[in-house]
Structures are given as C-alpha cells and as structure tokens.
Amino acid sequence: GAVVSQHPSWVICKSGTSVKIECRSLDFQATTMFWYRQFPKQSLMLMATSNEGSKATYEQGVEKDKFLINHASLTLSTLTVTSAHPEDSSFYICSARDFGQTGRNTEAFFGQGTRLTVV
Amino acid sequence: KNQVEQSPQSLIILEGKNCTLQCNYTVSPFSNLRWYKQDTGRGPVSLTIMTFSENTKSNGRYTATLDADTKQSSLHITASQLSDSASYICVASSGGYNKLIFGAGTRLAVHP
C-alpha cells in the first residue's frame, strides 16, 4: 500500500527557533498534501493544503508567515514552524492522496506524525 | 455547518468483548464516510471507506455500517484485542477530494 513518511517523529526546540517537518510520499506522486494539527484528546484540524509548485492554501486563523509550507517536488512537502513558542507545541500530521491511481484516489494516507515540544 | 459527532467519547471494554462506536454526520455535499484507527502518538490508519450507496463494509474484525438517510454510521469491533486500544475517528468527506471533516474520536481501552 501507499506510504507517507514524516520526519522527525518528535522534536524539542527552544523558544524562538524554527523547526522543519518533512512529509514524503514514498510510492506515489502527491500533487497535493495536507497538514494537520492535533491537540491532546482532540480531533485533527486542517491547517493548510500544500500544492506542488504553487502556494499553499491556509485555513482561516492559521498564520501563513508562522507556518511556512513548501511543496517543491511531487513527493515532498515541508512545514516550517518559525519562531516557535510553547503554544505551538502540538502533534503535527501530514496526509497525501494518490490521485494517479483509479480505485485508490479516495484514500488519504497519513504520516506518522511529529510531536513538537517548544521549551 | 459541516460537522461529525462521535459517541461515546471514551469506552472501556474487556478483552474478547464486542463493542460498537457511533458517528452522526452533517455534511453536504456528502461524498464518503471513513473510519480511522489512531494509536497514541501515531498518524491515523484507514479502516474502511464507504460511499453513500454502501451499507456495510468489513475489514477483519472491524465492520462499519452506513445509513445515508439518517446520516449515521457505526463501527463494530468483534472479539476485541488489547491492540485495539486506540482512538477511532469517523471522517466524512465532502464534495471533491480535498475536504475531510473529522470527528473528535472515540478513545477505546481494551483491558485484559
């Protein structure tokens, strides 16, 4: 089956620094990837839709200058949390869909998630 | 407003027992209904996907049902195992490929 790989699985950083999270589709080309944020005991909240070769589409209330998204290739999207603060501590998850294969195009594959702790 | 509501919020059962999780959705236009299993600290893993024309779909010990008229879905777990302890998330897909509406999940704990 399709695999979406996310790295790192956890990171601890100091307040004010930036952190980059990578999301890779391993066996298909993903023109679109999605970034979610999840707080403890809550559901996934869509932050932004990452489009290969163009600007990301951010959900209302998500600061695009705070959460930089780059989708430079068909298999890689990155989320950079800039000038991180403790309130940015959360579980970040990426997702991708394989629109290239009939029968699999409705499936959403999720990465393993990244636990960010800002101290 | 598109939304997905799940019940119960949490559930504890003994190993070997069955359980049923509920999901009500208000999504328009409706495309499909998904159930995911999310282990603590991990990303969600797909269990089933059903379109409006499908009433039931099984994946091993997991059986999902869908009533598109009442906009309700359920996930039945048979002969539970300790490894079934996780959050189960109901997700409704609206319109095109991009919009997934997530429920808050049901946290299931299976005890020996």
Short mmCIF file of C-alpha atoms in Angstrom, two decimals:
data_model
loop_
_atom_site.label_atom_id
_atom_site.label_comp_id
_atom_site.label_asym_id
_atom_site.label_seq_id
_atom_site.Cartn_x
_atom_site.Cartn_y
_atom_site.Cartn_z
CA GLY A 1 0.00 0.00 0.00
CA ALA A 2 0.90 3.62 -0.21
CA VAL A 3 3.16 5.03 2.45
CA VAL A 4 3.56 8.55 3.67
CA SER A 5 6.66 9.13 5.74
CA GLN A 6 7.01 12.02 8.16
CA HIS A 7 10.21 13.15 9.82
CA PRO A 8 11.13 13.74 12.56
CA SER A 9 8.73 11.80 14.76
CA TRP A 10 9.46 14.09 17.66
CA VAL A 11 11.45 17.27 18.23
CA ILE A 12 12.20 19.52 21.16
CA CYS A 13 13.31 23.05 20.41
CA LYS A 14 13.94 26.27 22.23
CA SER A 15 11.50 29.12 22.09
CA GLY A 16 12.29 31.46 19.21
CA THR A 17 13.90 28.88 16.97
CA SER A 18 12.46 27.37 13.79
CA VAL A 19 11.62 23.74 13.17
CA LYS A 20 11.17 21.98 9.84
CA ILE A 21 9.00 18.91 9.42
CA GLU A 22 9.19 16.79 6.27
CA CYS A 23 6.44 14.76 4.66
CA ARG A 24 7.25 12.34 1.85
CA SER A 25 5.07 10.14 -0.30
CA LEU A 26 7.17 7.02 -0.81
CA ASP A 27 5.45 5.15 -3.62
CA PHE A 28 3.27 7.69 -5.39
CA GLN A 29 3.36 11.26 -6.59
CA ALA A 30 1.38 13.62 -4.45
CA THR A 31 0.43 16.87 -6.14
CA THR A 32 -1.48 17.79 -3.02
CA MET A 33 -0.57 17.21 0.61
CA PHE A 34 -2.34 18.30 3.75
CA TRP A 35 -1.02 19.48 7.09
CA TYR A 36 -2.96 18.93 10.28
CA ARG A 37 -2.50 19.88 13.88
CA GLN A 38 -3.85 17.83 16.76
CA PHE A 39 -4.06 18.81 20.40
CA PRO A 40 -4.39 16.15 23.12
CA LYS A 41 -7.72 14.35 23.09
CA GLN A 42 -8.93 16.46 20.19
CA SER A 43 -9.53 15.82 16.54
CA LEU A 44 -7.26 16.68 13.65
CA MET A 45 -7.54 20.26 12.48
CA LEU A 46 -6.60 21.09 8.91
CA MET A 47 -4.01 23.82 8.84
CA ALA A 48 -3.24 24.09 5.15
CA THR A 49 -3.33 22.39 1.79
CA SER A 50 0.05 22.12 0.13
CA ASN A 51 0.10 22.25 -3.66
CA GLU A 52 3.14 21.20 -5.65
CA GLY A 53 4.67 24.13 -7.47
CA SER A 54 2.32 26.75 -6.07
CA LYS A 55 1.43 28.50 -2.86
CA ALA A 56 -0.24 26.63 -0.05
CA THR A 57 -3.83 27.32 0.86
CA TYR A 58 -4.21 28.10 4.55
CA GLU A 59 -7.29 27.57 6.67
CA GLN A 60 -8.85 30.53 8.41
CA GLY A 61 -6.95 31.51 11.52
CA VAL A 62 -3.68 29.82 10.51
CA GLU A 63 -0.81 32.28 10.14
CA LYS A 64 0.95 31.63 6.85
CA ASP A 65 4.04 33.53 7.97
CA LYS A 66 4.21 31.40 11.08
CA PHE A 67 3.73 28.07 9.37
CA LEU A 68 5.71 28.06 6.14
CA ILE A 69 4.85 25.34 3.68
CA ASN A 70 6.99 24.34 0.73
CA HIS A 71 5.96 21.68 -1.79
CA ALA A 72 8.87 21.76 -4.19
CA SER A 73 8.51 18.25 -5.59
CA LEU A 74 5.81 15.68 -6.20
CA THR A 75 6.98 13.58 -3.26
CA LEU A 76 7.98 16.12 -0.63
CA SER A 77 6.24 18.82 1.36
CA THR A 78 7.76 20.62 4.31
CA LEU A 79 6.20 22.55 7.16
CA THR A 80 8.42 25.04 8.98
CA VAL A 81 7.25 26.41 12.28
CA THR A 82 9.02 29.74 12.52
CA SER A 83 9.96 31.47 15.77
CA ALA A 84 8.34 28.68 17.70
CA HIS A 85 6.71 29.38 21.05
CA PRO A 86 5.41 27.00 23.72
CA GLU A 87 1.85 27.42 22.44
CA ASP A 88 2.99 25.89 19.15
CA SER A 89 3.68 22.63 20.95
CA SER A 90 1.39 20.09 19.37
CA PHE A 91 1.18 16.96 17.24
CA TYR A 92 1.55 17.76 13.54
CA ILE A 93 0.39 15.26 10.93
CA CYS A 94 0.65 15.31 7.16
CA SER A 95 -1.52 13.50 4.67
CA ALA A 96 -1.40 12.80 0.96
CA ARG A 97 -3.67 11.27 -1.64
CA ASP A 98 -2.71 9.24 -4.67
CA PHE A 99 -4.81 10.86 -7.35
CA GLY A 100 -2.94 8.98 -10.03
CA GLN A 101 -4.48 5.58 -9.46
CA THR A 102 -8.11 4.68 -10.05
CA GLY A 103 -9.61 2.98 -7.03
CA ARG A 104 -7.11 4.46 -4.70
CA ASN A 105 -7.81 8.09 -5.32
CA THR A 106 -10.20 8.46 -2.41
CA GLU A 107 -7.75 7.09 0.11
CA ALA A 108 -5.99 9.54 2.38
CA PHE A 109 -2.68 8.28 3.73
CA PHE A 110 -1.30 9.85 6.86
CA GLY A 111 2.22 10.25 8.09
CA GLN A 112 3.31 9.02 11.48
CA GLY A 113 3.03 12.47 12.97
CA THR A 114 5.57 14.79 14.61
CA ARG A 115 5.40 15.66 18.28
CA LEU A 116 6.74 19.22 18.66
CA THR A 117 7.64 20.48 22.11
CA VAL A 118 8.80 24.05 22.45
CA VAL A 119 10.57 24.85 25.70
CA LYS B 1 -22.28 23.75 9.10
CA ASN B 2 -20.43 20.55 8.23
CA GLN B 3 -19.74 18.51 11.32
CA VAL B 4 -19.17 14.99 12.57
CA GLU B 5 -20.13 13.88 16.05
CA GLN B 6 -18.99 10.66 17.68
CA SER B 7 -20.13 8.76 20.72
CA PRO B 8 -19.17 7.67 23.20
CA GLN B 9 -16.23 9.93 23.88
CA SER B 10 -14.43 7.07 25.58
CA LEU B 11 -15.10 3.41 26.21
CA ILE B 12 -13.56 0.65 28.31
CA ILE B 13 -14.22 -2.99 27.48
CA LEU B 14 -12.76 -6.32 28.43
CA GLU B 15 -10.64 -8.30 26.03
CA GLY B 16 -12.72 -10.60 23.87
CA LYS B 17 -15.86 -8.48 24.08
CA ASN B 18 -17.56 -6.70 21.21
CA CYS B 19 -18.31 -3.01 21.00
CA THR B 20 -19.98 -0.51 18.70
CA LEU B 21 -18.96 3.07 18.13
CA GLN B 22 -21.36 5.64 16.74
CA CYS B 23 -20.99 8.51 14.32
CA ASN B 24 -23.51 11.12 13.17
CA TYR B 25 -22.61 13.48 10.40
CA THR B 26 -24.00 16.62 8.85
CA VAL B 27 -22.06 17.09 5.65
CA SER B 28 -23.18 18.45 2.34
CA PRO B 29 -22.49 17.51 -0.31
CA PHE B 30 -21.62 14.09 1.03
CA SER B 31 -19.00 12.01 -0.74
CA ASN B 32 -17.93 9.17 1.54
CA LEU B 33 -17.59 8.11 5.16
CA ARG B 34 -14.34 6.82 6.61
CA TRP B 35 -13.22 5.22 9.82
CA TYR B 36 -9.64 5.53 11.01
CA LYS B 37 -7.73 3.99 13.89
CA GLN B 38 -5.19 6.22 15.58
CA ASP B 39 -2.75 4.78 18.06
CA THR B 40 -1.38 7.20 20.64
CA GLY B 41 1.36 9.34 19.15
CA ARG B 42 0.82 8.00 15.63
CA GLY B 43 -0.97 9.09 12.49
CA PRO B 44 -4.42 7.71 11.60
CA VAL B 45 -4.66 4.45 9.67
CA SER B 46 -7.62 3.76 7.41
CA LEU B 47 -10.05 1.01 8.38
CA THR B 48 -12.94 1.47 5.95
CA ILE B 49 -14.26 3.86 3.33
CA MET B 50 -17.92 3.78 2.27
CA THR B 51 -19.80 5.76 -0.33
CA PHE B 52 -23.47 6.65 0.11
CA SER B 53 -24.53 3.54 -1.81
CA GLU B 54 -22.73 1.15 0.55
CA ASN B 55 -24.45 -0.03 3.72
CA THR B 56 -21.70 -2.10 5.26
CA LYS B 57 -18.03 -2.83 4.84
CA SER B 58 -15.76 -5.12 6.79
CA ASN B 59 -12.05 -5.16 7.44
CA GLY B 60 -11.18 -8.17 9.53
CA ARG B 61 -12.79 -7.78 12.94
CA TYR B 62 -13.96 -4.28 12.06
CA THR B 63 -17.36 -3.80 10.43
CA ALA B 64 -18.65 -0.37 9.50
CA THR B 65 -22.24 0.44 8.62
CA LEU B 66 -23.66 3.48 6.92
CA ASP B 67 -27.21 4.81 6.77
CA ALA B 68 -27.11 7.71 4.33
CA ASP B 69 -30.74 8.56 5.02
CA THR B 70 -30.28 9.15 8.72
CA LYS B 71 -26.64 10.21 8.25
CA GLN B 72 -25.41 7.75 10.78
CA SER B 73 -22.53 5.31 10.79
CA SER B 74 -21.25 2.76 13.23
CA LEU B 75 -18.06 0.80 13.70
CA HIS B 76 -18.42 -2.63 15.26
CA ILE B 77 -15.39 -4.34 16.70
CA THR B 78 -15.67 -8.08 17.25
CA ALA B 79 -13.69 -10.13 19.76
CA SER B 80 -11.65 -7.18 20.91
CA GLN B 81 -7.93 -7.47 21.49
CA LEU B 82 -5.57 -5.43 23.63
CA SER B 83 -4.10 -3.98 20.43
CA ASP B 84 -7.49 -2.47 19.60
CA SER B 85 -6.87 0.14 22.29
CA ALA B 86 -6.72 3.38 20.30
CA SER B 87 -8.78 6.33 19.17
CA TYR B 88 -11.27 5.64 16.41
CA ILE B 89 -12.04 8.59 14.21
CA CYS B 90 -15.04 8.98 11.96
CA VAL B 91 -14.39 11.21 8.95
CA ALA B 92 -16.89 12.46 6.39
CA SER B 93 -15.67 13.55 3.01
CA SER B 94 -17.48 16.45 1.40
CA GLY B 95 -17.65 17.19 -2.27
CA GLY B 96 -14.30 16.91 -4.02
CA TYR B 97 -11.13 15.27 -2.84
CA ASN B 98 -9.91 17.93 -0.53
CA LYS B 99 -12.38 18.38 2.29
CA LEU B 100 -12.32 15.88 5.16
CA ILE B 101 -14.41 16.63 8.23
CA PHE B 102 -13.09 14.84 11.30
CA GLY B 103 -14.98 13.70 14.35
CA ALA B 104 -13.36 14.11 17.75
CA GLY B 105 -12.87 10.36 18.02
CA THR B 106 -13.78 7.66 20.49
CA ARG B 107 -10.98 6.54 22.79
CA LEU B 108 -11.25 2.80 23.28
CA ALA B 109 -9.39 0.98 26.02
CA VAL B 110 -9.37 -2.82 25.99
CA HIS B 111 -8.46 -4.32 29.33
CA PRO B 112 -7.33 -7.90 29.99
#
